Short mmCIF file of C-alpha atoms in Angstrom, two decimals:
data_model
loop_
_atom_site.label_atom_id
_atom_site.label_comp_id
_atom_site.label_asym_id
_atom_site.label_seq_id
_atom_site.Cartn_x
_atom_site.Cartn_y
_atom_site.Cartn_z
CA MET A 1 4.67 4.91 51.62
CA PHE A 2 1.49 6.07 53.29
CA ILE A 3 0.06 8.99 53.59
CA ASP A 4 -1.42 10.03 56.50
CA ASP A 5 -4.25 12.87 55.84
CA GLY A 6 -5.41 13.70 59.35
CA GLU A 7 -8.61 16.41 59.89
CA ASP A 8 -6.81 17.78 62.38
CA LYS A 9 -2.99 18.38 62.54
CA PRO A 10 -0.51 17.90 60.23
CA HIS A 11 0.97 14.34 59.97
CA HIS A 12 3.24 12.88 57.49
CA SER A 13 5.13 9.73 57.57
CA SER A 14 8.56 8.63 58.81
CA ALA A 15 9.69 8.23 54.77
CA PHE A 16 7.93 11.41 53.42
CA ASP A 17 9.20 15.17 53.58
CA ASP A 18 8.00 18.29 51.15
CA SER A 19 10.50 17.55 48.74
CA THR A 20 8.67 14.20 47.76
CA LEU A 21 4.75 15.49 47.34
CA GLY A 22 3.79 18.90 47.12
CA PHE A 23 0.04 20.08 48.09
CA SER A 24 -1.97 22.88 46.43
CA GLU A 25 -6.01 23.35 47.64
CA SER A 26 -8.48 26.14 47.01
CA PRO A 27 -11.21 26.35 49.72
CA HIS A 28 -14.36 27.88 48.24
CA HIS A 29 -14.32 32.20 49.29
CA HIS A 30 -11.26 31.57 51.78
CA PRO A 31 -8.92 30.83 50.13
CA GLN A 32 -5.77 30.29 52.29
CA LYS A 33 -1.94 28.26 53.14
CA THR A 34 -2.88 24.81 53.45
CA ASP A 35 -0.82 22.04 55.27
CA GLY A 36 -2.13 19.51 52.72
CA ARG A 37 -5.02 18.22 54.43
CA THR A 38 -8.70 17.67 53.27
CA ARG A 39 -10.30 20.48 54.64
CA ARG A 40 -14.25 20.90 54.85
CA GLY A 41 -14.98 22.60 52.34
CA VAL A 42 -12.36 22.25 49.35
CA GLN A 43 -12.99 22.76 46.22
CA GLU A 44 -9.77 22.76 44.35
CA ARG A 45 -6.91 20.05 44.91
CA GLN A 46 -3.65 19.66 42.95
CA ILE A 47 -1.48 17.21 44.45
CA ASP A 48 2.70 16.94 42.68
CA VAL A 49 4.39 13.85 43.29
CA GLN A 50 8.18 14.36 43.19
CA TYR A 51 10.38 11.13 43.09
CA THR A 52 10.54 8.90 45.05
CA SER A 53 11.62 5.22 45.65
CA ASP A 54 9.03 4.48 47.54
CA CYS A 55 5.53 3.60 46.32
CA ILE A 56 3.23 5.66 47.29
CA ILE A 57 -0.17 5.28 48.48
CA LEU A 58 -2.65 8.37 49.42
CA PRO A 59 -4.77 8.90 51.84
CA PRO A 60 -8.67 7.59 51.93
CA THR A 61 -9.94 10.40 52.45
CA LEU A 62 -9.33 12.88 49.56
CA PHE A 63 -10.86 10.14 47.15
CA THR A 64 -13.82 10.46 49.00
CA CYS A 65 -13.54 14.82 49.09
CA THR A 66 -17.76 15.72 48.24
CA THR A 67 -17.11 18.97 47.22
CA LEU A 68 -14.40 19.17 45.30
CA VAL A 69 -14.66 20.57 41.67
CA VAL A 70 -10.93 20.37 40.67
CA PHE A 71 -8.55 18.08 41.36
CA LYS A 72 -4.71 17.59 39.31
CA LEU A 73 -2.44 14.73 39.90
CA ARG A 74 0.85 14.13 39.22
CA SER A 75 3.17 11.64 39.65
CA LEU A 76 6.88 10.69 38.77
CA VAL A 77 6.52 7.03 40.72
CA GLN A 78 3.44 4.38 40.55
CA MET A 79 0.99 5.06 42.56
CA GLU A 80 -2.28 3.47 44.70
CA ILE A 81 -5.86 4.93 44.97
CA PRO A 82 -7.87 3.32 47.46
CA GLY A 83 -10.97 0.90 47.19
CA LEU A 84 -13.19 3.59 47.37
CA VAL A 85 -13.17 6.74 45.13
CA ARG A 86 -16.05 9.30 44.98
CA PHE A 87 -15.95 11.86 43.04
CA PRO A 88 -19.45 13.34 42.94
CA ASN A 89 -19.19 16.96 42.19
CA LEU A 90 -15.84 17.29 40.25
CA ARG A 91 -16.01 18.24 37.34
CA VAL A 92 -12.14 19.01 36.06
CA LEU A 93 -10.00 15.70 36.65
CA HIS A 94 -6.37 15.61 35.21
CA VAL A 95 -4.16 13.13 35.74
CA SER A 96 -1.01 12.41 34.91
CA LEU A 97 0.85 8.89 35.75
CA GLN A 98 3.75 6.71 35.38
CA PHE A 99 2.53 2.83 34.88
CA PRO A 100 -0.80 3.11 36.40
CA PHE A 101 -2.19 0.11 38.39
CA GLY A 102 -4.52 -2.09 36.20
CA ASP A 103 -8.02 -0.03 36.44
CA MET A 104 -6.81 2.59 39.13
CA ILE A 105 -7.43 5.18 35.68
CA GLN A 106 -10.35 3.34 34.63
CA LYS A 107 -12.10 3.81 38.62
CA LEU A 108 -11.09 7.53 39.01
CA PHE A 109 -12.98 8.24 36.07
CA CYS A 110 -16.11 6.17 36.70
CA SER A 111 -16.25 7.71 40.19
CA CYS A 112 -16.77 11.38 38.74
CA PRO A 113 -20.89 11.62 37.06
CA VAL A 114 -20.32 14.92 36.24
CA LEU A 115 -17.18 15.37 34.94
CA GLU A 116 -16.63 18.03 31.46
CA ASP A 117 -12.84 18.29 31.48
CA PHE A 118 -10.76 14.82 31.74
CA SER A 119 -6.89 14.19 30.57
CA ILE A 120 -4.45 11.45 30.87
CA ARG A 121 -0.88 11.58 30.68
CA GLY A 122 1.86 8.76 31.74
CA TYR A 123 4.33 6.10 29.83
CA ILE A 124 2.65 2.61 30.13
CA ASP A 125 3.53 -0.78 30.23
CA ASN A 126 2.47 -2.58 26.88
CA SER A 127 3.16 -6.04 27.92
CA GLN A 128 -0.16 -5.56 29.87
CA ALA A 129 -2.95 -4.52 27.25
CA MET A 130 -4.97 -2.01 28.77
CA ALA A 131 -9.26 -1.89 28.35
CA PHE A 132 -10.37 2.23 29.00
CA ASP A 133 -14.27 2.94 28.47
CA ILE A 134 -15.04 6.74 28.24
CA SER A 135 -18.66 6.45 28.33
CA THR A 136 -20.43 9.78 29.45
CA VAL A 137 -23.05 12.03 29.00
CA ALA A 138 -21.26 14.77 30.70
CA LEU A 139 -17.64 15.29 29.17
CA LYS A 140 -17.16 18.70 26.78
CA LYS A 141 -13.30 18.00 26.77
CA LEU A 142 -11.40 14.96 26.91
CA GLU A 143 -6.78 14.53 26.34
CA ILE A 144 -5.59 11.57 26.18
CA ASP A 145 -1.38 11.70 25.72
CA PHE A 146 -0.09 7.99 27.03
CA LYS A 147 3.74 7.20 25.31
CA ASP A 148 5.70 3.96 25.46
CA GLN A 149 9.61 3.93 25.84
CA GLY A 150 10.02 0.41 24.11
CA PHE A 151 9.11 -0.64 20.31
CA GLU A 152 6.34 -2.68 21.18
CA TYR A 153 3.02 -2.48 19.49
CA SER A 154 0.16 -2.22 22.29
CA ASP A 155 -3.80 -4.24 22.40
CA ASN A 156 -4.14 -1.39 24.72
CA GLU A 157 -8.17 -0.15 23.39
CA PHE A 158 -9.75 3.46 24.24
CA VAL A 159 -14.03 3.41 23.63
CA ILE A 160 -15.14 7.18 23.36
CA ASN A 161 -18.42 7.72 24.02
CA ALA A 162 -19.34 10.89 24.88
CA PRO A 163 -22.20 12.81 22.17
CA ILE A 164 -21.59 16.64 24.30
CA LEU A 165 -17.46 16.06 23.88
CA GLU A 166 -16.38 19.23 22.28
CA HIS A 167 -13.01 19.11 22.32
CA LEU A 168 -10.73 15.79 21.51
CA THR A 169 -6.96 15.63 21.89
CA LEU A 170 -5.26 12.12 21.54
CA ARG A 171 -1.39 11.16 21.36
CA ASP A 172 -0.02 8.06 21.03
CA ASN A 173 3.69 6.65 20.04
CA TYR A 174 2.81 2.52 19.55
CA PHE A 175 -1.47 3.12 17.88
CA ALA A 176 -3.29 2.63 20.82
CA LEU A 177 -7.23 1.56 19.55
CA TYR A 178 -9.91 3.72 19.63
CA ARG A 179 -13.54 3.30 19.34
CA LEU A 180 -15.44 6.20 18.35
CA LYS A 181 -18.99 6.24 19.05
CA ASN A 182 -21.69 8.75 19.06
CA LEU A 183 -19.70 12.14 19.49
CA SER A 184 -21.84 14.06 17.54
CA SER A 185 -21.16 17.59 18.93
CA LEU A 186 -17.24 17.26 18.53
CA PHE A 187 -15.86 20.79 17.25
CA ARG A 188 -12.19 20.05 18.46
CA ALA A 189 -10.08 17.39 17.60
CA ASP A 190 -5.94 16.89 17.51
CA ILE A 191 -4.91 13.41 16.20
CA ASP A 192 -1.40 12.25 16.95
CA VAL A 193 -1.14 9.18 17.12
CA GLY A 194 1.14 6.28 15.42
CA ASP A 195 4.33 5.20 15.48
CA GLY A 196 7.16 7.35 15.60
CA VAL A 197 10.16 6.06 14.90
CA GLY A 198 9.33 4.35 11.01
CA CYS A 199 8.66 0.82 12.03
CA ILE A 200 5.71 0.46 10.22
CA GLU A 201 7.40 0.61 7.01
CA ILE A 202 10.58 -1.86 8.12
CA TYR A 203 8.52 -4.31 10.04
CA GLY A 204 4.97 -4.40 7.38
CA TRP A 205 3.10 -3.30 10.99
CA LYS A 206 0.38 -1.79 7.94
CA GLU A 207 -2.56 -3.06 9.32
CA ARG A 208 -1.96 -0.45 12.20
CA ALA A 209 -1.59 2.29 9.89
CA ASN A 210 -5.06 2.09 8.45
CA GLN A 211 -6.56 2.06 11.94
CA VAL A 212 -5.75 5.36 12.01
CA TYR A 213 -8.39 5.97 8.86
CA GLU A 214 -10.96 4.44 11.12
CA LEU A 215 -10.00 6.89 13.87
CA LEU A 216 -10.44 10.02 11.42
CA LYS A 217 -13.93 9.04 10.47
CA GLY A 218 -15.00 8.91 14.02
CA ILE A 219 -14.11 12.67 14.55
CA SER A 220 -16.08 13.63 10.68
CA ASN A 221 -18.03 16.16 12.33
CA VAL A 222 -15.10 18.66 13.29
CA LYS A 223 -14.77 22.09 12.17
CA TYR A 224 -11.51 22.30 13.84
CA LEU A 225 -8.70 19.28 12.77
CA THR A 226 -4.65 19.07 13.91
CA LEU A 227 -2.78 16.35 12.63
CA GLY A 228 0.47 15.19 13.97
CA ALA A 229 3.09 14.02 12.53
CA ARG A 230 2.97 10.48 13.56
CA THR A 231 -0.27 10.89 11.83
CA MET A 232 0.57 11.98 8.89
CA GLY A 233 3.65 8.97 8.69
CA ALA A 234 1.32 6.47 9.26
CA LEU A 235 -1.45 7.79 6.94
CA ASP A 236 1.14 7.29 4.46
CA TYR A 237 1.49 3.64 5.00
CA ALA A 238 -1.48 2.81 5.31
CA ASP A 239 -3.64 1.40 2.07
CA ASP A 240 -5.44 2.76 -0.45
CA ASN A 241 -8.12 0.99 -0.67
CA ASN A 242 -9.09 2.65 2.17
CA LEU A 243 -13.29 4.22 2.51
CA PRO A 244 -12.95 7.40 1.50
CA LEU A 245 -12.75 10.14 4.25
CA LEU A 246 -15.48 13.35 4.32
CA PHE A 247 -14.92 16.57 6.33
CA PRO A 248 -17.02 18.73 5.22
CA ASN A 249 -17.37 20.92 8.24
CA ILE A 250 -13.57 21.73 8.72
CA THR A 251 -12.81 25.07 7.78
CA HIS A 252 -9.42 25.69 9.54
CA LEU A 253 -6.30 22.50 9.05
CA LYS A 254 -3.22 22.14 11.34
CA LEU A 255 -0.75 19.82 9.67
CA ARG A 256 2.37 18.68 11.04
CA VAL A 257 4.73 17.17 9.13
CA SER A 258 8.17 15.42 9.07
CA ASN A 259 10.76 16.55 5.89
CA SER A 260 11.34 13.78 4.41
CA SER A 261 7.83 12.18 5.00
CA SER A 262 4.21 12.45 5.81
CA TRP A 263 3.40 13.90 2.16
CA LYS A 264 1.78 11.53 0.05
CA ARG A 265 -2.34 12.31 1.28
CA LEU A 266 -1.79 15.87 1.77
CA THR A 267 -3.79 16.52 -1.64
CA TYR A 268 -6.03 13.81 -1.13
CA LEU A 269 -6.71 15.38 2.92
CA LEU A 270 -7.16 18.95 1.07
CA SER A 271 -10.14 17.10 -1.10
CA CYS A 272 -12.05 15.46 2.17
CA MET A 273 -12.66 18.69 2.94
CA PRO A 274 -14.60 21.04 0.21
CA ASN A 275 -15.06 24.13 2.67
CA LEU A 276 -12.26 24.09 4.54
CA GLU A 277 -10.81 28.52 4.79
CA ASN A 278 -7.26 28.29 6.79
CA LEU A 279 -4.89 26.11 6.09
CA GLU A 280 -1.77 25.94 8.36
CA VAL A 281 1.38 23.29 7.62
CA SER A 282 4.82 23.11 10.24
CA THR A 283 7.84 20.80 8.70
CA LYS A 284 10.15 19.96 11.03
CA LYS A 285 13.89 18.09 10.92
CA GLU A 286 13.46 15.64 13.88
CA PHE A 287 15.56 12.24 14.20
CA GLU A 288 14.25 9.44 11.82
CA LEU A 289 15.15 6.04 11.76
CA HIS A 290 15.24 5.78 7.92
CA ASP A 291 18.36 7.77 8.86
CA HIS A 292 19.35 6.02 11.55
CA LEU A 293 19.63 3.06 8.93
CA ASN A 294 20.29 4.86 6.01
CA LEU A 295 16.95 3.76 3.94
CA ALA A 296 15.65 6.48 1.11
CA ALA A 297 12.98 8.39 2.35
CA GLU A 298 12.12 11.10 -0.32
CA PRO A 299 9.03 12.99 0.02
CA ASN A 300 6.18 11.45 -1.64
CA TRP A 301 4.12 14.05 -2.40
CA ILE A 302 2.71 14.12 -5.69
CA GLU A 303 1.25 17.02 -7.53
CA PRO A 304 -2.07 16.58 -8.94
CA VAL A 305 -4.10 16.58 -12.00
CA PRO A 306 -5.84 20.12 -13.06
CA GLU A 307 -9.43 17.46 -12.97
CA GLN A 308 -7.98 16.37 -9.40
CA THR A 309 -7.54 19.81 -7.81
CA PRO A 310 -9.69 20.13 -4.26
CA THR A 311 -12.43 22.02 -4.09
CA CYS A 312 -11.14 24.02 -1.47
CA LEU A 313 -8.51 25.17 -3.64
CA LEU A 314 -10.67 26.09 -6.11
CA LEU A 315 -13.59 27.96 -4.00
CA HIS A 316 -13.00 28.51 0.12
CA LEU A 317 -9.23 28.53 1.05
CA LYS A 318 -7.97 31.98 2.15
CA GLU A 319 -5.23 32.00 4.38
CA ILE A 320 -2.51 29.54 4.92
CA GLY A 321 0.40 29.59 6.97
CA LEU A 322 3.71 27.76 5.86
CA THR A 323 6.15 27.04 8.63
CA GLY A 324 9.82 24.76 8.40
CA PHE A 325 9.96 25.05 4.50
CA THR A 326 12.99 25.67 3.10
CA SER A 327 14.50 26.31 -0.39
CA LYS A 328 14.22 21.99 -1.34
CA ILE A 329 13.01 21.06 -3.95
CA TYR A 330 9.27 19.29 -3.12
CA HIS A 331 9.50 22.46 -0.62
CA LEU A 332 8.94 25.00 -3.50
CA ASN A 333 6.77 22.57 -5.23
CA LEU A 334 4.40 22.70 -3.56
CA ILE A 335 4.36 26.22 -2.74
CA LYS A 336 3.65 27.00 -6.48
CA TYR A 337 1.18 24.31 -6.68
CA LEU A 338 -0.76 25.83 -3.35
CA LEU A 339 -0.32 29.76 -5.18
CA GLU A 340 -1.36 28.86 -8.54
CA ASN A 341 -4.71 26.92 -7.60
CA ALA A 342 -5.99 28.65 -4.37
CA LYS A 343 -8.65 30.88 -6.77
CA VAL A 344 -9.29 33.18 -3.56
CA LEU A 345 -6.58 32.61 -1.64
CA ILE A 346 -6.32 35.94 0.26
CA LYS A 347 -2.87 35.34 2.35
CA MET A 348 0.32 33.03 2.09
CA ALA A 349 2.21 33.84 5.19
CA ILE A 350 5.62 31.95 5.67
CA ASN A 351 8.53 31.55 8.10
CA THR A 352 11.64 31.54 6.84
CA ARG A 353 13.45 31.86 10.04
CA ASN A 354 15.10 28.47 9.53
CA LEU A 355 16.64 29.27 6.03
CA ALA A 356 20.31 29.88 5.55
CA VAL A 357 21.05 33.69 3.86
CA GLU A 358 21.95 31.94 0.49
CA GLU A 359 19.08 29.37 0.53
CA GLU A 360 16.39 32.59 1.63
CA VAL A 361 17.94 34.71 -1.89
CA GLU A 362 17.25 30.82 -4.12
CA PHE A 363 13.19 31.16 -2.04
CA LEU A 364 12.01 34.47 -2.69
CA ARG A 365 13.68 33.61 -6.44
CA HIS A 366 11.36 30.74 -6.40
CA LEU A 367 8.63 32.47 -5.10
CA VAL A 368 8.63 35.32 -7.87
CA THR A 369 8.34 33.00 -10.56
CA CYS A 370 4.69 31.60 -9.12
CA ARG A 371 2.35 32.25 -11.25
CA ARG A 372 -1.10 33.18 -8.09
CA GLY A 373 -4.54 31.78 -8.74
CA ALA A 374 -5.82 34.67 -6.81
CA LEU A 375 -4.01 37.89 -8.39
CA ALA A 376 -4.89 40.22 -4.66
CA CYS A 377 -3.21 37.19 -3.31
CA THR A 378 -0.92 38.92 -1.04
CA ILE A 379 2.49 37.16 -0.05
CA GLU A 380 3.75 37.58 3.77
CA LEU A 381 7.48 36.70 4.80
CA SER A 382 8.45 36.65 9.16
CA ARG A 383 11.95 35.91 10.60
CA LYS A 384 9.70 35.34 13.71
#
């Protein structure tokens, strides 16, 4: 299907109707309702392609708009773009695609010399290896979120070289390879990469888990870090002899873990962050291949000996937030450890909305017996 972008009169291909493709655009200084055409002076453009049985071919004029500053493209079908792409003034590019063709994403990115905010999401076909080079001196915010619907691992590779990048988000469910270079300005990172169904343990692909260590080394300058359950699970299965990590600047850490795994490296991560001030841990029971195959999946957090207590607990950690914790013994033991060893802790906030009434009684009984390393620490409970 080809979508014409006529300059003077609205024109639709005979195979096209308004329920398939939606347009939104904002001309400079004079916002107005448009009919989907690329008008002179347009600075913002948003295109949303709904489901159709045809492959969409967007108009060439759309991809040579010299005034465009913001371009957002979402397609639920396969799409082609013209050979010539040129966005000399584009600063924001958000793209969400189903199984993008070949070098389509690379072509879009390379046509935006002053791009500052780049987001790419979609489903990919791991049978076709993809190499993607994001090397730029202008990019400040980057999000990569690719999912594969199968159970195969990928040879896809992303090279990220962005000296003024401040905010990085990486998400996948198939262990893409990320090579990070020159990220000296990185301030915030949100990482949730790796296997989402437990195949590392079952098929023995530990080398994939080791890649996560290399990824984390490339973001060691961040101040705010979020690690998702996939990444925490991958760290569980990585080799113990990986080179040590160090995050000297991190003050805020958010961890998302599953209820029955992903705990092994918790204390180690805290020991890598000597200046940590704020810790948030959320747990959620989701489908796990362990349960489906009746495999043992006992929590694997082990309380360290006193001489291995992380420095941040002794000197800097002031606030802890816990969500999804239950009255299970391994949750209670972790809470007890944090309360006893966080010597300058001001507040521990615990969300108990997942607890039944009888569980909450047991939970509170345990909290009362916990000794506090910081006498002034308050415990706040909430069901919101």
